[in-house]
Amino acid sequence: MNETTIDFRLNGTPTEVTVPTNRLLADLLREDLRCHGVRSSCERGVCGACTVLVDDLPVASCSTFAFDVDGASVETVEGLAAADGSLSPQQQAFAECGGFQCGFCTSGMLMLTTGLLRQNPCPKRADIRSWISSNTCRCTGYEMILESVERAAELGDGGAR
Amino acid sequence: MRAQALGAGLVAQTQSSIPPFELHRPGSVAEVVALLAVHPEAVIAAGCTDLTAQLREGRVPRDLISVRRVPDLQQVRHDGGVLRIGAGLTHHEGSRHPLLQATLPSLAAAWADIATVRIRYSATIGGNLLARRFRYEMPVLLGALEADLELAGATEPRRPVDWLWGGGDHDGGDHDGSERDGAGAGAWRTRGLLTGVAIDTSDLLWFGYERSMRPTTTVALAIRVVDGSLRVTATIGSEYRRPVTVSTTADVAHPTDLDPGSVGRAVASRLPDDIEDRAGSAEYRRHLVAVLVGRLVATARDSGAQAPEGVTA
């Protein structure tokens, strides 16, 4: 049988889909569920552009099979802003500090930041550097990204669900 | 370049699409072994961080067995002086496991440095070993510790870490070893299912890891008490060639009596002539190894490492 049905929560919404067993989470989210903030780039789990949170932990959705999120909670950048469109603290911080240039890596960086702040609401710069080193910014705007994460922590509630 | 695997759909959404396969999701080691008997060429999948790359590189499994729901692969135990680490533990879970931190904190610390944060939450120790990538670090750490691979359903239930490399020198083998052992209906009996690794801690005095020169050269080093002397075992890693393990015995009773320089030179002199690789000549790598081993031995000497209870040093 080359299909399987999975139940999971996508940005808080119960979701049931039947997918080919070889469907990758990134493709499920982007193509089937229209979460276009999930970016595919290196497709080797290296660059972090496709980072989403699965049960609060950052994972590379390009290197995760969709069947593996059965029963899990998946969060993408689409779930960060409030229903009225107001930005989350992390998004606000990235906007304030210029934590993006071309913007391609930003959704992955935001999800990584969300995961970090949930585990460590007041991270030291070394902690931030360690986490952010998981992701690649081809514009090399790392200093502003580091400042953005620090600002997100200042704004508090950065990892709010 | 975009490639299209047969049967994967008309439009490839990824650089190289992953071919379809039949998915199996067993809940126990016994169920996995039973599935392997029926599907001997099935691929075992856990964290999938490396496996998805292999599939994009052209590997085509007919059956895929996901072992994420097998709790026996998530255990850490320490019985009778043997530390057992389940193959399904992620780098994050394993390196932070309280029993590992209490029993072999230096391995926990070294393990905690592997890979990036995101990879660490998904990738497993079993995948790191069985991917057989020279640049991966668990074979280096476990080689120096003389760990055994524990294999369920296999003709040989325990194999040394060096068994991963067999006679071949290729980078990027199979997750389950089918290529190296010869794919076929009986091959899985040779490789079995990797359930974990076993490390004898009963005579282990000290362990450390040097990765400051990675990827050119890394060194993991263990010191054990053997027949009243100290045996130093070092595994040398590199991005470009399979790890090499060498041992030397120092006729002293305590790490404080070790001479870092002479141990470093002794280890380096035992390296094979084909230690050269794309990163440097044999002479250069011997020099690096002598320096790194010397650093580790100096750290061990200064650490005040004591023999485990019941072991005479």
PDB file of C-alpha atoms in Angstrom, chain B residues 16-186:
ATOM      1  CA  SER B  16      15.116  14.580  -7.325  1.00  0.00           C
ATOM      2  CA  SER B  17      11.814  13.069  -6.367  1.00  0.00           C
ATOM      3  CA  ILE B  18      11.576  10.135  -4.037  1.00  0.00           C
ATOM      4  CA  PRO B  19      10.182   6.945  -5.548  1.00  0.00           C
ATOM      5  CA  PRO B  20       7.093   5.304  -4.061  1.00  0.00           C
ATOM      6  CA  PHE B  21       7.454   2.509  -1.540  1.00  0.00           C
ATOM      7  CA  GLU B  22       5.338   0.366   0.706  1.00  0.00           C
ATOM      8  CA  LEU B  23       5.386   1.649   4.281  1.00  0.00           C
ATOM      9  CA  HIS B  24       5.571  -0.622   7.331  1.00  0.00           C
ATOM     10  CA  ARG B  25       5.296   0.750  10.850  1.00  0.00           C
ATOM     11  CA  PRO B  26       6.006  -2.033  13.362  1.00  0.00           C
ATOM     12  CA  GLY B  27       5.870  -1.527  17.115  1.00  0.00           C
ATOM     13  CA  SER B  28       8.537  -3.918  18.348  1.00  0.00           C
ATOM     14  CA  VAL B  29      11.924  -5.353  17.452  1.00  0.00           C
ATOM     15  CA  ALA B  30      10.321  -8.766  16.935  1.00  0.00           C
ATOM     16  CA  GLU B  31       7.898  -7.261  14.421  1.00  0.00           C
ATOM     17  CA  VAL B  32      10.759  -5.577  12.554  1.00  0.00           C
ATOM     18  CA  VAL B  33      12.704  -8.836  12.368  1.00  0.00           C
ATOM     19  CA  ALA B  34       9.588 -10.645  11.131  1.00  0.00           C
ATOM     20  CA  LEU B  35       9.102  -7.987   8.458  1.00  0.00           C
ATOM     21  CA  LEU B  36      12.733  -8.287   7.372  1.00  0.00           C
ATOM     22  CA  ALA B  37      12.255 -12.020   6.937  1.00  0.00           C
ATOM     23  CA  VAL B  38       9.424 -11.303   4.493  1.00  0.00           C
ATOM     24  CA  HIS B  39      10.997  -8.208   2.910  1.00  0.00           C
ATOM     25  CA  PRO B  40      14.742  -8.889   3.122  1.00  0.00           C
ATOM     26  CA  GLU B  41      15.674  -5.872   1.042  1.00  0.00           C
ATOM     27  CA  ALA B  42      13.532  -3.413   2.977  1.00  0.00           C
ATOM     28  CA  VAL B  43      15.096  -0.154   4.091  1.00  0.00           C
ATOM     29  CA  ILE B  44      15.053   0.709   7.780  1.00  0.00           C
ATOM     30  CA  ALA B  45      14.088   4.313   8.509  1.00  0.00           C
ATOM     31  CA  ALA B  46      14.352   6.305  11.739  1.00  0.00           C
ATOM     32  CA  GLY B  47      15.254   9.991  11.719  1.00  0.00           C
ATOM     33  CA  CYS B  48      15.468  10.001   7.909  1.00  0.00           C
ATOM     34  CA  THR B  49      17.812  13.002   7.787  1.00  0.00           C
ATOM     35  CA  ASP B  50      20.359  11.000   5.804  1.00  0.00           C
ATOM     36  CA  LEU B  51      18.007   8.464   4.280  1.00  0.00           C
ATOM     37  CA  THR B  52      16.032  11.097   2.370  1.00  0.00           C
ATOM     38  CA  ALA B  53      19.317  12.253   0.837  1.00  0.00           C
ATOM     39  CA  GLN B  54      20.134   8.668  -0.150  1.00  0.00           C
ATOM     40  CA  LEU B  55      16.725   8.308  -1.767  1.00  0.00           C
ATOM     41  CA  ARG B  56      17.263  11.513  -3.696  1.00  0.00           C
ATOM     42  CA  GLU B  57      20.639  10.207  -4.747  1.00  0.00           C
ATOM     43  CA  GLY B  58      18.925   7.305  -6.459  1.00  0.00           C
ATOM     44  CA  ARG B  59      18.248   4.619  -3.911  1.00  0.00           C
ATOM     45  CA  VAL B  60      14.944   2.909  -4.689  1.00  0.00           C
ATOM     46  CA  PRO B  61      13.432   0.895  -1.842  1.00  0.00           C
ATOM     47  CA  ARG B  62      10.431  -1.302  -2.499  1.00  0.00           C
ATOM     48  CA  ASP B  63       9.619  -1.485   1.208  1.00  0.00           C
ATOM     49  CA  LEU B  64      10.445   0.967   3.965  1.00  0.00           C
ATOM     50  CA  ILE B  65      10.222  -0.031   7.627  1.00  0.00           C
ATOM     51  CA  SER B  66       9.848   2.944   9.958  1.00  0.00           C
ATOM     52  CA  VAL B  67      11.188   2.073  13.408  1.00  0.00           C
ATOM     53  CA  ARG B  68      10.147   5.300  15.097  1.00  0.00           C
ATOM     54  CA  ARG B  69       7.461   3.487  17.055  1.00  0.00           C
ATOM     55  CA  VAL B  70       9.750   0.817  18.464  1.00  0.00           C
ATOM     56  CA  PRO B  71      10.317   1.743  22.118  1.00  0.00           C
ATOM     57  CA  ASP B  72      13.084  -0.826  22.627  1.00  0.00           C
ATOM     58  CA  LEU B  73      15.276   1.220  20.317  1.00  0.00           C
ATOM     59  CA  GLN B  74      14.961   4.276  22.569  1.00  0.00           C
ATOM     60  CA  GLN B  75      16.495   2.771  25.704  1.00  0.00           C
ATOM     61  CA  VAL B  76      19.724   3.472  27.554  1.00  0.00           C
ATOM     62  CA  ARG B  77      20.790   0.824  30.078  1.00  0.00           C
ATOM     63  CA  HIS B  78      23.876   0.154  32.163  1.00  0.00           C
ATOM     64  CA  ASP B  79      24.052  -3.420  33.407  1.00  0.00           C
ATOM     65  CA  GLY B  80      27.076  -5.375  34.554  1.00  0.00           C
ATOM     66  CA  GLY B  81      29.530  -2.728  33.426  1.00  0.00           C
ATOM     67  CA  VAL B  82      28.104  -2.547  29.907  1.00  0.00           C
ATOM     68  CA  LEU B  83      26.424   0.618  28.678  1.00  0.00           C
ATOM     69  CA  ARG B  84      23.779  -0.003  26.004  1.00  0.00           C
ATOM     70  CA  ILE B  85      22.463   2.843  23.877  1.00  0.00           C
ATOM     71  CA  GLY B  86      19.410   2.251  21.699  1.00  0.00           C
ATOM     72  CA  ALA B  87      19.874   2.821  17.978  1.00  0.00           C
ATOM     73  CA  GLY B  88      16.726   4.926  17.717  1.00  0.00           C
ATOM     74  CA  LEU B  89      17.820   7.668  20.087  1.00  0.00           C
ATOM     75  CA  THR B  90      18.320  11.029  18.464  1.00  0.00           C
ATOM     76  CA  HIS B  91      21.534  12.946  19.079  1.00  0.00           C
ATOM     77  CA  HIS B  92      19.574  15.277  21.346  1.00  0.00           C
ATOM     78  CA  GLU B  93      17.898  12.521  23.346  1.00  0.00           C
ATOM     79  CA  GLY B  94      21.007  10.397  23.661  1.00  0.00           C
ATOM     80  CA  SER B  95      23.461  13.091  24.637  1.00  0.00           C
ATOM     81  CA  ARG B  96      21.085  14.412  27.279  1.00  0.00           C
ATOM     82  CA  HIS B  97      20.058  11.066  28.686  1.00  0.00           C
ATOM     83  CA  PRO B  98      20.623  11.134  32.479  1.00  0.00           C
ATOM     84  CA  LEU B  99      22.078   7.624  32.574  1.00  0.00           C
ATOM     85  CA  LEU B 100      24.603   8.382  29.863  1.00  0.00           C
ATOM     86  CA  GLN B 101      25.532  11.664  31.507  1.00  0.00           C
ATOM     87  CA  ALA B 102      26.067   9.842  34.797  1.00  0.00           C
ATOM     88  CA  THR B 103      27.916   6.863  33.341  1.00  0.00           C
ATOM     89  CA  LEU B 104      30.019   8.316  30.546  1.00  0.00           C
ATOM     90  CA  PRO B 105      29.698  12.108  30.647  1.00  0.00           C
ATOM     91  CA  SER B 106      32.584  12.627  28.233  1.00  0.00           C
ATOM     92  CA  LEU B 107      30.733  10.661  25.548  1.00  0.00           C
ATOM     93  CA  ALA B 108      27.584  12.659  26.291  1.00  0.00           C
ATOM     94  CA  ALA B 109      29.556  15.883  25.870  1.00  0.00           C
ATOM     95  CA  ALA B 110      31.166  14.754  22.610  1.00  0.00           C
ATOM     96  CA  TRP B 111      27.819  13.536  21.279  1.00  0.00           C
ATOM     97  CA  ALA B 112      26.272  16.895  22.158  1.00  0.00           C
ATOM     98  CA  ASP B 113      28.580  18.598  19.654  1.00  0.00           C
ATOM     99  CA  ILE B 114      27.507  16.552  16.646  1.00  0.00           C
ATOM    100  CA  ALA B 115      25.532  18.251  13.871  1.00  0.00           C
ATOM    101  CA  THR B 116      23.341  21.329  14.023  1.00  0.00           C
ATOM    102  CA  VAL B 117      20.479  21.944  16.437  1.00  0.00           C
ATOM    103  CA  ARG B 118      17.815  21.048  13.890  1.00  0.00           C
ATOM    104  CA  ILE B 119      19.506  17.841  12.752  1.00  0.00           C
ATOM    105  CA  ARG B 120      20.144  16.835  16.344  1.00  0.00           C
ATOM    106  CA  TYR B 121      16.428  16.657  17.081  1.00  0.00           C
ATOM    107  CA  SER B 122      15.792  14.169  14.257  1.00  0.00           C
ATOM    108  CA  ALA B 123      18.946  12.239  13.400  1.00  0.00           C
ATOM    109  CA  THR B 124      19.622   9.041  15.322  1.00  0.00           C
ATOM    110  CA  ILE B 125      22.769   7.267  16.441  1.00  0.00           C
ATOM    111  CA  GLY B 126      21.763   4.269  14.326  1.00  0.00           C
ATOM    112  CA  GLY B 127      21.375   6.371  11.218  1.00  0.00           C
ATOM    113  CA  ASN B 128      24.673   8.112  11.842  1.00  0.00           C
ATOM    114  CA  LEU B 129      26.434   4.752  11.984  1.00  0.00           C
ATOM    115  CA  LEU B 130      24.675   2.960   9.174  1.00  0.00           C
ATOM    116  CA  ALA B 131      24.816   5.861   6.737  1.00  0.00           C
ATOM    117  CA  ARG B 132      28.531   5.045   6.531  1.00  0.00           C
ATOM    118  CA  ARG B 133      29.513   8.585   5.668  1.00  0.00           C
ATOM    119  CA  PHE B 134      33.143   9.209   6.499  1.00  0.00           C
ATOM    120  CA  ARG B 135      32.303  12.683   7.774  1.00  0.00           C
ATOM    121  CA  TYR B 136      29.872  11.388  10.395  1.00  0.00           C
ATOM    122  CA  GLU B 137      31.296  11.225  13.866  1.00  0.00           C
ATOM    123  CA  MET B 138      29.651   8.387  15.808  1.00  0.00           C
ATOM    124  CA  PRO B 139      31.861   5.710  14.198  1.00  0.00           C
ATOM    125  CA  VAL B 140      34.883   7.677  15.414  1.00  0.00           C
ATOM    126  CA  LEU B 141      33.589   8.078  18.972  1.00  0.00           C
ATOM    127  CA  LEU B 142      32.428   4.484  19.255  1.00  0.00           C
ATOM    128  CA  GLY B 143      35.486   3.078  17.520  1.00  0.00           C
ATOM    129  CA  ALA B 144      37.778   4.412  20.227  1.00  0.00           C
ATOM    130  CA  LEU B 145      35.414   3.037  22.855  1.00  0.00           C
ATOM    131  CA  GLU B 146      35.621  -0.379  21.138  1.00  0.00           C
ATOM    132  CA  ALA B 147      31.840  -0.489  21.088  1.00  0.00           C
ATOM    133  CA  ASP B 148      29.897  -3.373  19.624  1.00  0.00           C
ATOM    134  CA  LEU B 149      26.924  -3.043  17.323  1.00  0.00           C
ATOM    135  CA  GLU B 150      24.007  -5.134  18.586  1.00  0.00           C
ATOM    136  CA  LEU B 151      22.070  -6.753  15.755  1.00  0.00           C
ATOM    137  CA  ALA B 152      18.699  -8.461  16.182  1.00  0.00           C
ATOM    138  CA  GLY B 153      17.883 -11.364  13.909  1.00  0.00           C
ATOM    139  CA  ALA B 154      21.426 -11.547  12.564  1.00  0.00           C
ATOM    140  CA  THR B 155      23.676 -14.578  12.344  1.00  0.00           C
ATOM    141  CA  GLU B 156      26.200 -12.662  14.466  1.00  0.00           C
ATOM    142  CA  PRO B 157      24.366 -10.677  17.170  1.00  0.00           C
ATOM    143  CA  ARG B 158      27.355  -8.437  17.915  1.00  0.00           C
ATOM    144  CA  ARG B 159      29.842  -6.838  15.581  1.00  0.00           C
ATOM    145  CA  PRO B 160      32.623  -4.310  16.162  1.00  0.00           C
ATOM    146  CA  VAL B 161      32.103  -0.804  14.798  1.00  0.00           C
ATOM    147  CA  ASP B 162      34.759  -1.454  12.127  1.00  0.00           C
ATOM    148  CA  TRP B 163      32.370  -3.982  10.603  1.00  0.00           C
ATOM    149  CA  LEU B 164      30.514  -1.000   9.161  1.00  0.00           C
ATOM    150  CA  TRP B 165      33.273  -0.452   6.668  1.00  0.00           C
ATOM    151  CA  GLY B 166      33.881  -4.054   5.702  1.00  0.00           C
ATOM    152  CA  GLY B 167      36.545  -4.283   3.045  1.00  0.00           C
ATOM    153  CA  GLY B 168      35.171  -1.389   1.058  1.00  0.00           C
ATOM    154  CA  ASP B 169      36.222   2.221   1.294  1.00  0.00           C
ATOM    155  CA  HIS B 170      33.153   3.840  -0.190  1.00  0.00           C
ATOM    156  CA  ASP B 171      31.374   6.791   1.311  1.00  0.00           C
ATOM    157  CA  GLY B 172      27.619   6.779   1.565  1.00  0.00           C
ATOM    158  CA  GLY B 173      26.442   3.218   1.934  1.00  0.00           C
ATOM    159  CA  ASP B 174      23.075   1.911   2.891  1.00  0.00           C
ATOM    160  CA  HIS B 175      21.121   2.629   6.004  1.00  0.00           C
ATOM    161  CA  ASP B 176      20.691  -1.082   6.601  1.00  0.00           C
ATOM    162  CA  GLY B 177      23.866  -2.392   5.089  1.00  0.00           C
ATOM    163  CA  SER B 178      22.321  -4.331   2.234  1.00  0.00           C
ATOM    164  CA  GLU B 179      24.781  -3.161  -0.393  1.00  0.00           C
ATOM    165  CA  ARG B 180      27.905  -3.940   1.546  1.00  0.00           C
ATOM    166  CA  ASP B 181      26.675  -7.337   2.612  1.00  0.00           C
ATOM    167  CA  GLY B 182      25.308  -8.164  -0.776  1.00  0.00           C
ATOM    168  CA  ALA B 183      21.628  -7.572  -1.304  1.00  0.00           C
ATOM    169  CA  GLY B 184      19.597 -10.708  -1.524  1.00  0.00           C
ATOM    170  CA  ALA B 185      17.081 -12.847   0.251  1.00  0.00           C
ATOM    171  CA  GLY B 186      19.576 -14.037   2.855  1.00  0.00           C
TER     172      GLY B 186
END
